[in-house]
Coordinates of C-alpha atoms and ligand atoms in Angstrom, one line a residue:
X17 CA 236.1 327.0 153.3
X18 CA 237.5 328.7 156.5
X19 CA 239.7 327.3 158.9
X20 CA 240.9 328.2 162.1
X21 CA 244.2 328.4 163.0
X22 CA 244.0 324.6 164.8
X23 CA 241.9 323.1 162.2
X24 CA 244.9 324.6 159.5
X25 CA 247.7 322.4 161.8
X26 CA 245.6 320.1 161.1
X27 CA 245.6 319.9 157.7
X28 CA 249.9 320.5 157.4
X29 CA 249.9 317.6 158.9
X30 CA 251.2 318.9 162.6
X31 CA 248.4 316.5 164.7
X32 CA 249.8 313.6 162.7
X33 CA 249.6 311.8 159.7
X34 CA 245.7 310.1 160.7
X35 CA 244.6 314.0 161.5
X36 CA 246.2 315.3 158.9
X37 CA 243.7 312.5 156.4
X38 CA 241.2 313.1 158.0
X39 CA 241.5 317.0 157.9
X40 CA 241.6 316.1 154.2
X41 CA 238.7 314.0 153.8
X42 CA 236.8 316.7 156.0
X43 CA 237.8 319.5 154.1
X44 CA 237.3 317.7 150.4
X45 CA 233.6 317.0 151.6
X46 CA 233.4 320.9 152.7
X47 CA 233.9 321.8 149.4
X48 CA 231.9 319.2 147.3
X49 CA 229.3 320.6 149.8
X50 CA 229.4 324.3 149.5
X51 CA 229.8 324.0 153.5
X52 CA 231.7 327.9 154.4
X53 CA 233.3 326.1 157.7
X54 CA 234.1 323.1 160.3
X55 CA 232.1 322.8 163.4
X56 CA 232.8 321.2 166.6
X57 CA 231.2 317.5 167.6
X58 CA 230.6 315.6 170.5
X59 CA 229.9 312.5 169.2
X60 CA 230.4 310.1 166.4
X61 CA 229.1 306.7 165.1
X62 CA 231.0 304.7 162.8
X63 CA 229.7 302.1 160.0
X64 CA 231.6 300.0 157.9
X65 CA 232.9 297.8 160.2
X66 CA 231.9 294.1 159.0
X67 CA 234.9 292.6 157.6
X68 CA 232.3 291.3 154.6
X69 CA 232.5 295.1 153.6
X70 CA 235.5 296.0 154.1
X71 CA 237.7 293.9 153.2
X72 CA 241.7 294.0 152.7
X73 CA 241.7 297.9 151.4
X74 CA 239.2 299.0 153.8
X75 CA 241.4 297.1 156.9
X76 CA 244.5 298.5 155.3
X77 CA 243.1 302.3 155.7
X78 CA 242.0 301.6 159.0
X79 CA 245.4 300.2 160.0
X80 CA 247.4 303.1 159.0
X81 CA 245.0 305.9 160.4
X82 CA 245.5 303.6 163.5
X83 CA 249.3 303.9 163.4
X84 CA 249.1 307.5 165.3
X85 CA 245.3 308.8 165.5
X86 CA 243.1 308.8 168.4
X87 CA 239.5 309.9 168.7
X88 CA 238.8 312.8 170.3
X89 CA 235.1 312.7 171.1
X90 CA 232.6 310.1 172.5
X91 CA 232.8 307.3 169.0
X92 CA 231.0 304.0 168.9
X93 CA 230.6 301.4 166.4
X94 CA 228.2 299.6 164.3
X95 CA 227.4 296.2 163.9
X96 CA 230.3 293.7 163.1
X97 CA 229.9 290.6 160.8
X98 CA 229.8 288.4 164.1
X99 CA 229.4 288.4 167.6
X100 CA 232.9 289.0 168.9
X101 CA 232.5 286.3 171.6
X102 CA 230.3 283.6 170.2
X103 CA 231.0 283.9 167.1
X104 CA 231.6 280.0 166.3
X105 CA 227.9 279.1 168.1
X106 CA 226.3 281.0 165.4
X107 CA 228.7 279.5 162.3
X108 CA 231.0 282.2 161.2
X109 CA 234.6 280.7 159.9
X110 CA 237.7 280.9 162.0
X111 CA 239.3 282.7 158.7
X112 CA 235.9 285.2 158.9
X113 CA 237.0 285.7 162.6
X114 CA 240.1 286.6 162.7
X115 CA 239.8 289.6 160.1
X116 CA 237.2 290.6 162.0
X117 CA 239.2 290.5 164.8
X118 CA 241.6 292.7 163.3
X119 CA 239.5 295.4 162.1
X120 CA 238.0 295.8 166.1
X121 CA 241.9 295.6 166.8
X122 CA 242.3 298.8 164.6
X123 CA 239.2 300.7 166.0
X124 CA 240.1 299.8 169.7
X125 CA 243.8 301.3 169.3
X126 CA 242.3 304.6 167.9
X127 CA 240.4 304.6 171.4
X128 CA 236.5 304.0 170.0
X129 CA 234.5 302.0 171.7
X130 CA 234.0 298.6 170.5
X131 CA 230.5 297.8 171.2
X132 CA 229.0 297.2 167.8
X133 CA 225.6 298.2 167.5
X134 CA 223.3 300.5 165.5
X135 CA 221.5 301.1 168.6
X136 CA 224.0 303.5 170.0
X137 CA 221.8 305.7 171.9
X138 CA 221.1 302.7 174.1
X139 CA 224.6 302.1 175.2
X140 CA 225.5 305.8 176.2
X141 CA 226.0 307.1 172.8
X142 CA 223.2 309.6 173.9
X143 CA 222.7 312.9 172.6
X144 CA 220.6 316.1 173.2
X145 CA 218.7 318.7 171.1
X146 CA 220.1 320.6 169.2
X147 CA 223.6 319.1 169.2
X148 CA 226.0 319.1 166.2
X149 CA 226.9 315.1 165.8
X150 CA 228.4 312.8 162.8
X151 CA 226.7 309.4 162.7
X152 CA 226.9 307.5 160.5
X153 CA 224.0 303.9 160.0
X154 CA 220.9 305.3 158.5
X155 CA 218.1 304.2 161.4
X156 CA 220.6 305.9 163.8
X157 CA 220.8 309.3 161.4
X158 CA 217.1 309.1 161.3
X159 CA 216.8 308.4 164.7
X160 CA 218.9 310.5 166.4
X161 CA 217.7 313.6 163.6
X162 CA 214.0 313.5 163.9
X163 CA 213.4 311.5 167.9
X164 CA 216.1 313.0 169.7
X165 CA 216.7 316.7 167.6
X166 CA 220.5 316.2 166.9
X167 CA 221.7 317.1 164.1
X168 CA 223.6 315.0 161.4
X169 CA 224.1 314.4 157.9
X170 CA 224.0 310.7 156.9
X171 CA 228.1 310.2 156.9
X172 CA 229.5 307.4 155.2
X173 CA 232.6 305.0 157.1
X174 CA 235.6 307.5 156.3
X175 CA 233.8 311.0 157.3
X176 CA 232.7 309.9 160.3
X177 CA 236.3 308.4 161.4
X178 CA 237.6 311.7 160.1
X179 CA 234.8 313.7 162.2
X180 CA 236.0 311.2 165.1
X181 CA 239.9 311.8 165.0
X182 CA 239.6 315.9 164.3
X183 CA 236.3 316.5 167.0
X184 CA 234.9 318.4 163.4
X185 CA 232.4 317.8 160.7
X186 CA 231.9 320.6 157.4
X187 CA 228.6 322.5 158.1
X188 CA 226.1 321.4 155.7
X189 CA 222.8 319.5 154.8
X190 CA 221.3 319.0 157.8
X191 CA 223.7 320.6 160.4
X192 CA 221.8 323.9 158.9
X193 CA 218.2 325.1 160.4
X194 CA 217.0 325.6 157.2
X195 CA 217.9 322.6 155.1
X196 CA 215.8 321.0 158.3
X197 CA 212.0 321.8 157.4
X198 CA 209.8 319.4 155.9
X199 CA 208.8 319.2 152.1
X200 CA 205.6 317.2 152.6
X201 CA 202.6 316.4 154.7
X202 CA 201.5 313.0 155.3
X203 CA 197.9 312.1 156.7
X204 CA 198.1 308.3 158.2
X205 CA 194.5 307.7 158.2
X206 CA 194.7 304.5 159.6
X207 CA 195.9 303.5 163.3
X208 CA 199.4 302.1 163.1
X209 CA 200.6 299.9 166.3
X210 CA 203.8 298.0 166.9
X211 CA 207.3 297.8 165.3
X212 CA 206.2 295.8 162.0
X213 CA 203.3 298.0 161.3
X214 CA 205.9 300.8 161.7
X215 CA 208.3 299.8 159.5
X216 CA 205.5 298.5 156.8
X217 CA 204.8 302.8 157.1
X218 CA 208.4 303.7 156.7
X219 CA 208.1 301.7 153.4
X220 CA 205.0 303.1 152.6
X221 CA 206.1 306.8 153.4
X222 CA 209.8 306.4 151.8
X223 CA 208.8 304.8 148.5
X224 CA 206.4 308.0 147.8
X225 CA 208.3 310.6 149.0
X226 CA 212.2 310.0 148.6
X227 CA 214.4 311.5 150.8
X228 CA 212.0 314.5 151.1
X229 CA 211.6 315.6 154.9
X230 CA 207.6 315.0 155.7
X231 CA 205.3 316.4 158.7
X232 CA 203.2 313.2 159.6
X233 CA 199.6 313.9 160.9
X234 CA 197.4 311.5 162.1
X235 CA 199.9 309.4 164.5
X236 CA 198.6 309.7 167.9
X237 CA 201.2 307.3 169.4
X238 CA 204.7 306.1 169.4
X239 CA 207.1 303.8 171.7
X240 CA 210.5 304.5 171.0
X241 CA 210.8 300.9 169.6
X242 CA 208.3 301.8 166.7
X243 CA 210.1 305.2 166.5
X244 CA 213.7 302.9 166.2
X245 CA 212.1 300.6 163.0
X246 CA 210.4 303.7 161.4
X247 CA 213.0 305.3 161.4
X248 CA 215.3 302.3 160.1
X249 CA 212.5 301.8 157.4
X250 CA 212.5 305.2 156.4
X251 CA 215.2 305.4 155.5
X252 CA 215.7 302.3 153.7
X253 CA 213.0 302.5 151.1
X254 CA 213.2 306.8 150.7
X255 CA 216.6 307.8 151.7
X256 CA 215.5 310.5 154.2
X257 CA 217.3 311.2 157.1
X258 CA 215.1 313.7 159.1
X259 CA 211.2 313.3 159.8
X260 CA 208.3 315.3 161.8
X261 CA 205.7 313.6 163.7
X262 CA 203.1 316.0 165.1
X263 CA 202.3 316.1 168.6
X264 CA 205.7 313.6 169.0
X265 CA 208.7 314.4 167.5
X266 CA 210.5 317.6 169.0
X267 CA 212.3 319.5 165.6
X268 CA 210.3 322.5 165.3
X269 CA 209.3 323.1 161.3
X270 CA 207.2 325.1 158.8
X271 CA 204.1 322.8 158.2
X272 CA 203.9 322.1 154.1
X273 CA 201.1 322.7 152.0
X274 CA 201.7 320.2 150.2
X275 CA 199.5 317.0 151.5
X276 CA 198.8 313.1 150.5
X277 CA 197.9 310.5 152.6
X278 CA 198.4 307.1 153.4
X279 CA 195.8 304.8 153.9
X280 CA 195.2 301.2 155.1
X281 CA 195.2 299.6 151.8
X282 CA 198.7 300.8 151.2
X283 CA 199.8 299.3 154.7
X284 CA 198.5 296.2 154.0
X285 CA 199.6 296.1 150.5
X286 CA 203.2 297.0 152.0
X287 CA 202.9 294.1 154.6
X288 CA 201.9 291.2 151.6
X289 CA 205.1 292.9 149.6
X290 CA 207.5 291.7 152.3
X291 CA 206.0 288.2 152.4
X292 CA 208.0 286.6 149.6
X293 CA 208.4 283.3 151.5
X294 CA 206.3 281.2 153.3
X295 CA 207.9 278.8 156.4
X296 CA 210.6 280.2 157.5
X297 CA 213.7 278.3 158.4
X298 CA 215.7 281.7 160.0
X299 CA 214.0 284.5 162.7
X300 CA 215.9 287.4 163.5
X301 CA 214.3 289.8 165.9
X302 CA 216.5 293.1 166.7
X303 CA 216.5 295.3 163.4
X304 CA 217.7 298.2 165.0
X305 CA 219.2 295.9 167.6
X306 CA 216.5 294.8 170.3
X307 CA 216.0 297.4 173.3
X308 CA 215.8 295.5 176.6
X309 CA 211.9 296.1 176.4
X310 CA 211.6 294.3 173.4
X311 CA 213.7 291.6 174.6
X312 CA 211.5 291.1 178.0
X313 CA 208.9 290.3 175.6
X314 CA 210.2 287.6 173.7
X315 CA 211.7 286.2 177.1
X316 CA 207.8 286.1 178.3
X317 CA 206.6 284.7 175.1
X318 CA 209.4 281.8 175.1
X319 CA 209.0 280.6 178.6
X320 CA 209.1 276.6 179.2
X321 CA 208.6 276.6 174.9
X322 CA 210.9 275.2 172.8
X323 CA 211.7 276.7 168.9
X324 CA 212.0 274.5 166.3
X325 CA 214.5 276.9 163.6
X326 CA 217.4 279.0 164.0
X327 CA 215.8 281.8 165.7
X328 CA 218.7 285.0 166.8
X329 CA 218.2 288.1 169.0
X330 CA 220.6 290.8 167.2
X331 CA 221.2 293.6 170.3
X332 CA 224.1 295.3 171.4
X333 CA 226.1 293.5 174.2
X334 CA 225.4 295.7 177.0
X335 CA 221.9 295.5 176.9
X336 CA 222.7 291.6 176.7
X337 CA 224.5 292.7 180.2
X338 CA 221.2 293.7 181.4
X339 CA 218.7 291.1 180.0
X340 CA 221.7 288.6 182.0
X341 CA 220.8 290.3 184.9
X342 CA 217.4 289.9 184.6
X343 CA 217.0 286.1 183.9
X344 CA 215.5 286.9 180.5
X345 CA 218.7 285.4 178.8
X346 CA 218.4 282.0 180.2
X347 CA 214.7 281.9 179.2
X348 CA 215.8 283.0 176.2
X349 CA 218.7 280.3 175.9
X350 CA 216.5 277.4 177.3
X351 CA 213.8 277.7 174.4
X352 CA 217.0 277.1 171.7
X353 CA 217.0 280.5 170.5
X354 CA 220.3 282.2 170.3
X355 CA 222.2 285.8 171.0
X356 CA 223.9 287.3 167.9
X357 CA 225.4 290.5 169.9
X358 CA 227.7 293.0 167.8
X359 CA 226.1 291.5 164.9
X360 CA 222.9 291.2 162.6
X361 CA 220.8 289.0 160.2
X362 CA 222.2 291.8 157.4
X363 CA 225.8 292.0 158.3
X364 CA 226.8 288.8 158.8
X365 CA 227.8 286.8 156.1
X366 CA 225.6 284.4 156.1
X367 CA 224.2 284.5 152.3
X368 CA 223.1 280.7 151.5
X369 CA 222.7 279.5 155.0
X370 CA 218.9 280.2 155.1
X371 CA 216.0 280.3 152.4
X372 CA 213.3 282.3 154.3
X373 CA 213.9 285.1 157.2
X374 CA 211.1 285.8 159.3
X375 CA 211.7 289.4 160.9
X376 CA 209.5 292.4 162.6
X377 CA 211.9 294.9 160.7
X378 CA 211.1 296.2 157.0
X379 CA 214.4 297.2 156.7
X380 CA 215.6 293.3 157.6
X381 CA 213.3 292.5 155.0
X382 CA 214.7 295.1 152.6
X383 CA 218.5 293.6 152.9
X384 CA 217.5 290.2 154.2
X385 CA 216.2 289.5 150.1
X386 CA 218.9 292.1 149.0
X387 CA 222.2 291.5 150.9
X388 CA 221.7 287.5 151.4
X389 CA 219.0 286.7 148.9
X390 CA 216.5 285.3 151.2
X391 CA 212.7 285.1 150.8
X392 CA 211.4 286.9 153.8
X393 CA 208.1 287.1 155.9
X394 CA 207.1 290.0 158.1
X395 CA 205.4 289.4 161.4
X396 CA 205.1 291.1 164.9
X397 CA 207.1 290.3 167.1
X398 CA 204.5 287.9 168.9
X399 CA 204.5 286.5 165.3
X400 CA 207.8 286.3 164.4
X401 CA 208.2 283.6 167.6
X402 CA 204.9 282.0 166.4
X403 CA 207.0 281.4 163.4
X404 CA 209.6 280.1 165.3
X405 CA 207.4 277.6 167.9
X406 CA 205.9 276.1 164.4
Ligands
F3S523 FE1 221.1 297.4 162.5 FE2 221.7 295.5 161.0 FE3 219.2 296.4 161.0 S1 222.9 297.2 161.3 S2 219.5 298.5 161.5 S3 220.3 295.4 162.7 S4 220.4 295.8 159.2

């Protein structure tokens, strides 16, 4: 691979010890990859950041590329394993906490910023066409990929740090136009509305296709709420990190021959899959973290009600900020239900606590039986707090 002149400094370890690790990591991927150079970023999303994943050797690495490295572009973070302020509310240990505590420590010093969300295009992580990025959190690849025309590959913890400290990321995969055109068309020949019927054809669409890129006819509509838990359950069940919707998505793409379709059967048949469990004793709405749209409707479905579960509202903690603002969080609070900012149903360790989740997202569903071995049930939102009211 060919380096400039900076990026070489780099690598001898003149920037520093962190740059000079994560020129290393950078150019090790390069070659795996095939990738001929480095190109610049703007911005960067980092996953891995729940202490439950981590752990001692993953805190230890982030400690010591601490020591001396800073970012050098725009860098936010993913979803912790609690909310960093209200953390005991929702039952996490002290012990749980404090690690936690020290792994934000270690991401704060290296100057990211320490709002955890996979949502990071709502909090200022925005990006534009056509801009080289390293993100890593697969509904945020797909999301920033195939709704807002960015391009990134689907980087893991380490590269995207690396890409963070250096400003670079190896040219590959889908950094390159033509490694960005889709494989397969899809025909949806049944109206899809709302965020669990998008997710249910994420599943659908990802389990027959793979990570292949598809061109998807037939959708005539789509908020970018649906867009965020398609492109989270995409993902999830086919490992794709870049889509095509016609008429809606802006990526510009040779249109396959190659066609199948999905019909309303399937949907449905997607749907019962994800009901495993019948009453649900957890509801977790916010899988990608809630938008503030999303949580002005729960706010008007909850008013003067009261739940009768554990019922959380996983969102980033500036958008919290807003729904503050707004009087939607004390409607929110009043009913019983409860904020889990920085945080998620997934992420959090709270394996055992809960027999059935009840969630919108099919990719909460997906981890929700995976990750924490719940039962789960999928409803629309309106449903999911029908589920909670019971
Ligand atoms: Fe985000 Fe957690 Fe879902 S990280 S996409 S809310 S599993």
């Amino acid at each position: 691979m060919e380096l400039t002149a900076e990026q070489k400094e780099m690598l001898e370890g003149k920037h520093g010890k962190a740059v000079k690790k994560a020129m290393e990591i950078l150019t090790a991927l390069g070659e795996i990859y095939g990738a001929k150079k480095l190109i610049p970023v703007n911005s960067v999303q980092i996953a891995g950041v729940s202490y439950d994943n981590l752990g001692e050797a993953g805190l230890e690495f982030l400690s010591t590329m601490a020591e001396d490295g800073k970012v050098k572009v725009l860098t936010t973070l993913n979803p912790a394993g609690m909310d960093m302020e209200n953390w005991e509310a929702l039952g996490i240990s002290k012990e749980f906490a404090e690690n936690q505590g020290r792994v934000i420590d270690a991401f704060k010093k290296m100057g990211i910023i320490a709002t955890c969300t996979c949502t990071p295009y709502f909090i200022g992580n925005l990006v534009r066409f056509g801009e080289h990025i390293a993100w890593a959190e697969s509904s945020a690849v797909c999301f920033s990929n195939s709704v807002l025309g960015a391009k990134t590959n689907r980087e893991g913890g380490p590269s995207a740090l690396a890409a963070a400290l250096t400003g670079f990321t190896p040219e590959y995969g889908y950094h390159l136009e033509e490694n960005r055109q889709a494989k397969i068309a899809i025909d949806v020949k049944t109206e899809i509305k709302g965020t669990m019927n998008f997710g249910a054809l994420g599943k659908v669409i990802g389990e027959k296709i793979g990570n292949k890129i598809a061109y998807i006819k037939g959708i005539k509509e789509a908020s970018v709420e649906e867009l965020k838990s398609f492109s989270a359950s995409i993902a999830t069940y086919g490992g794709t990190a870049l889509y095509h919707i016609e008429g809606i998505t802006p990526n510009k793409t040779d249109i396959p021959e190659e066609s199948i379709e999905v019909t309303e059967e399937e949907i449905k048949k997607a749907i019962e899959s994800m009901n495993t469990g019948e009453d649900a004793d957890f509801v977790s709405i916010g899988c990608p973290h809630a938008s503030i749209r999303e949580i002005a409707l729960v706010a008007k479905l909850l008013e003067g009600k009261k739940v009768t579960k554990e019922v959380w509202i996983t969102t980033a903690r500036p958008i919290k900020k807003i729904a503050d603002q707004m009087g939607y969080t004390r409607t929110i609070e009043d009913s019983g239900v409860k904020f889990a900012c920085d945080t998620c149903c997934v992420v959090a360790p709270i394996k055992g606590r809960f027999k059935v989740l009840c969630t919108d997202s099919a990719k909460g569903c997906f981890y929700g039986s995976g990750k924490n071995d719940f039962k789960t049930k999928i409803a629309s939102i309106e449903g999911c707090i029908e589920e909670a009211l019971k």
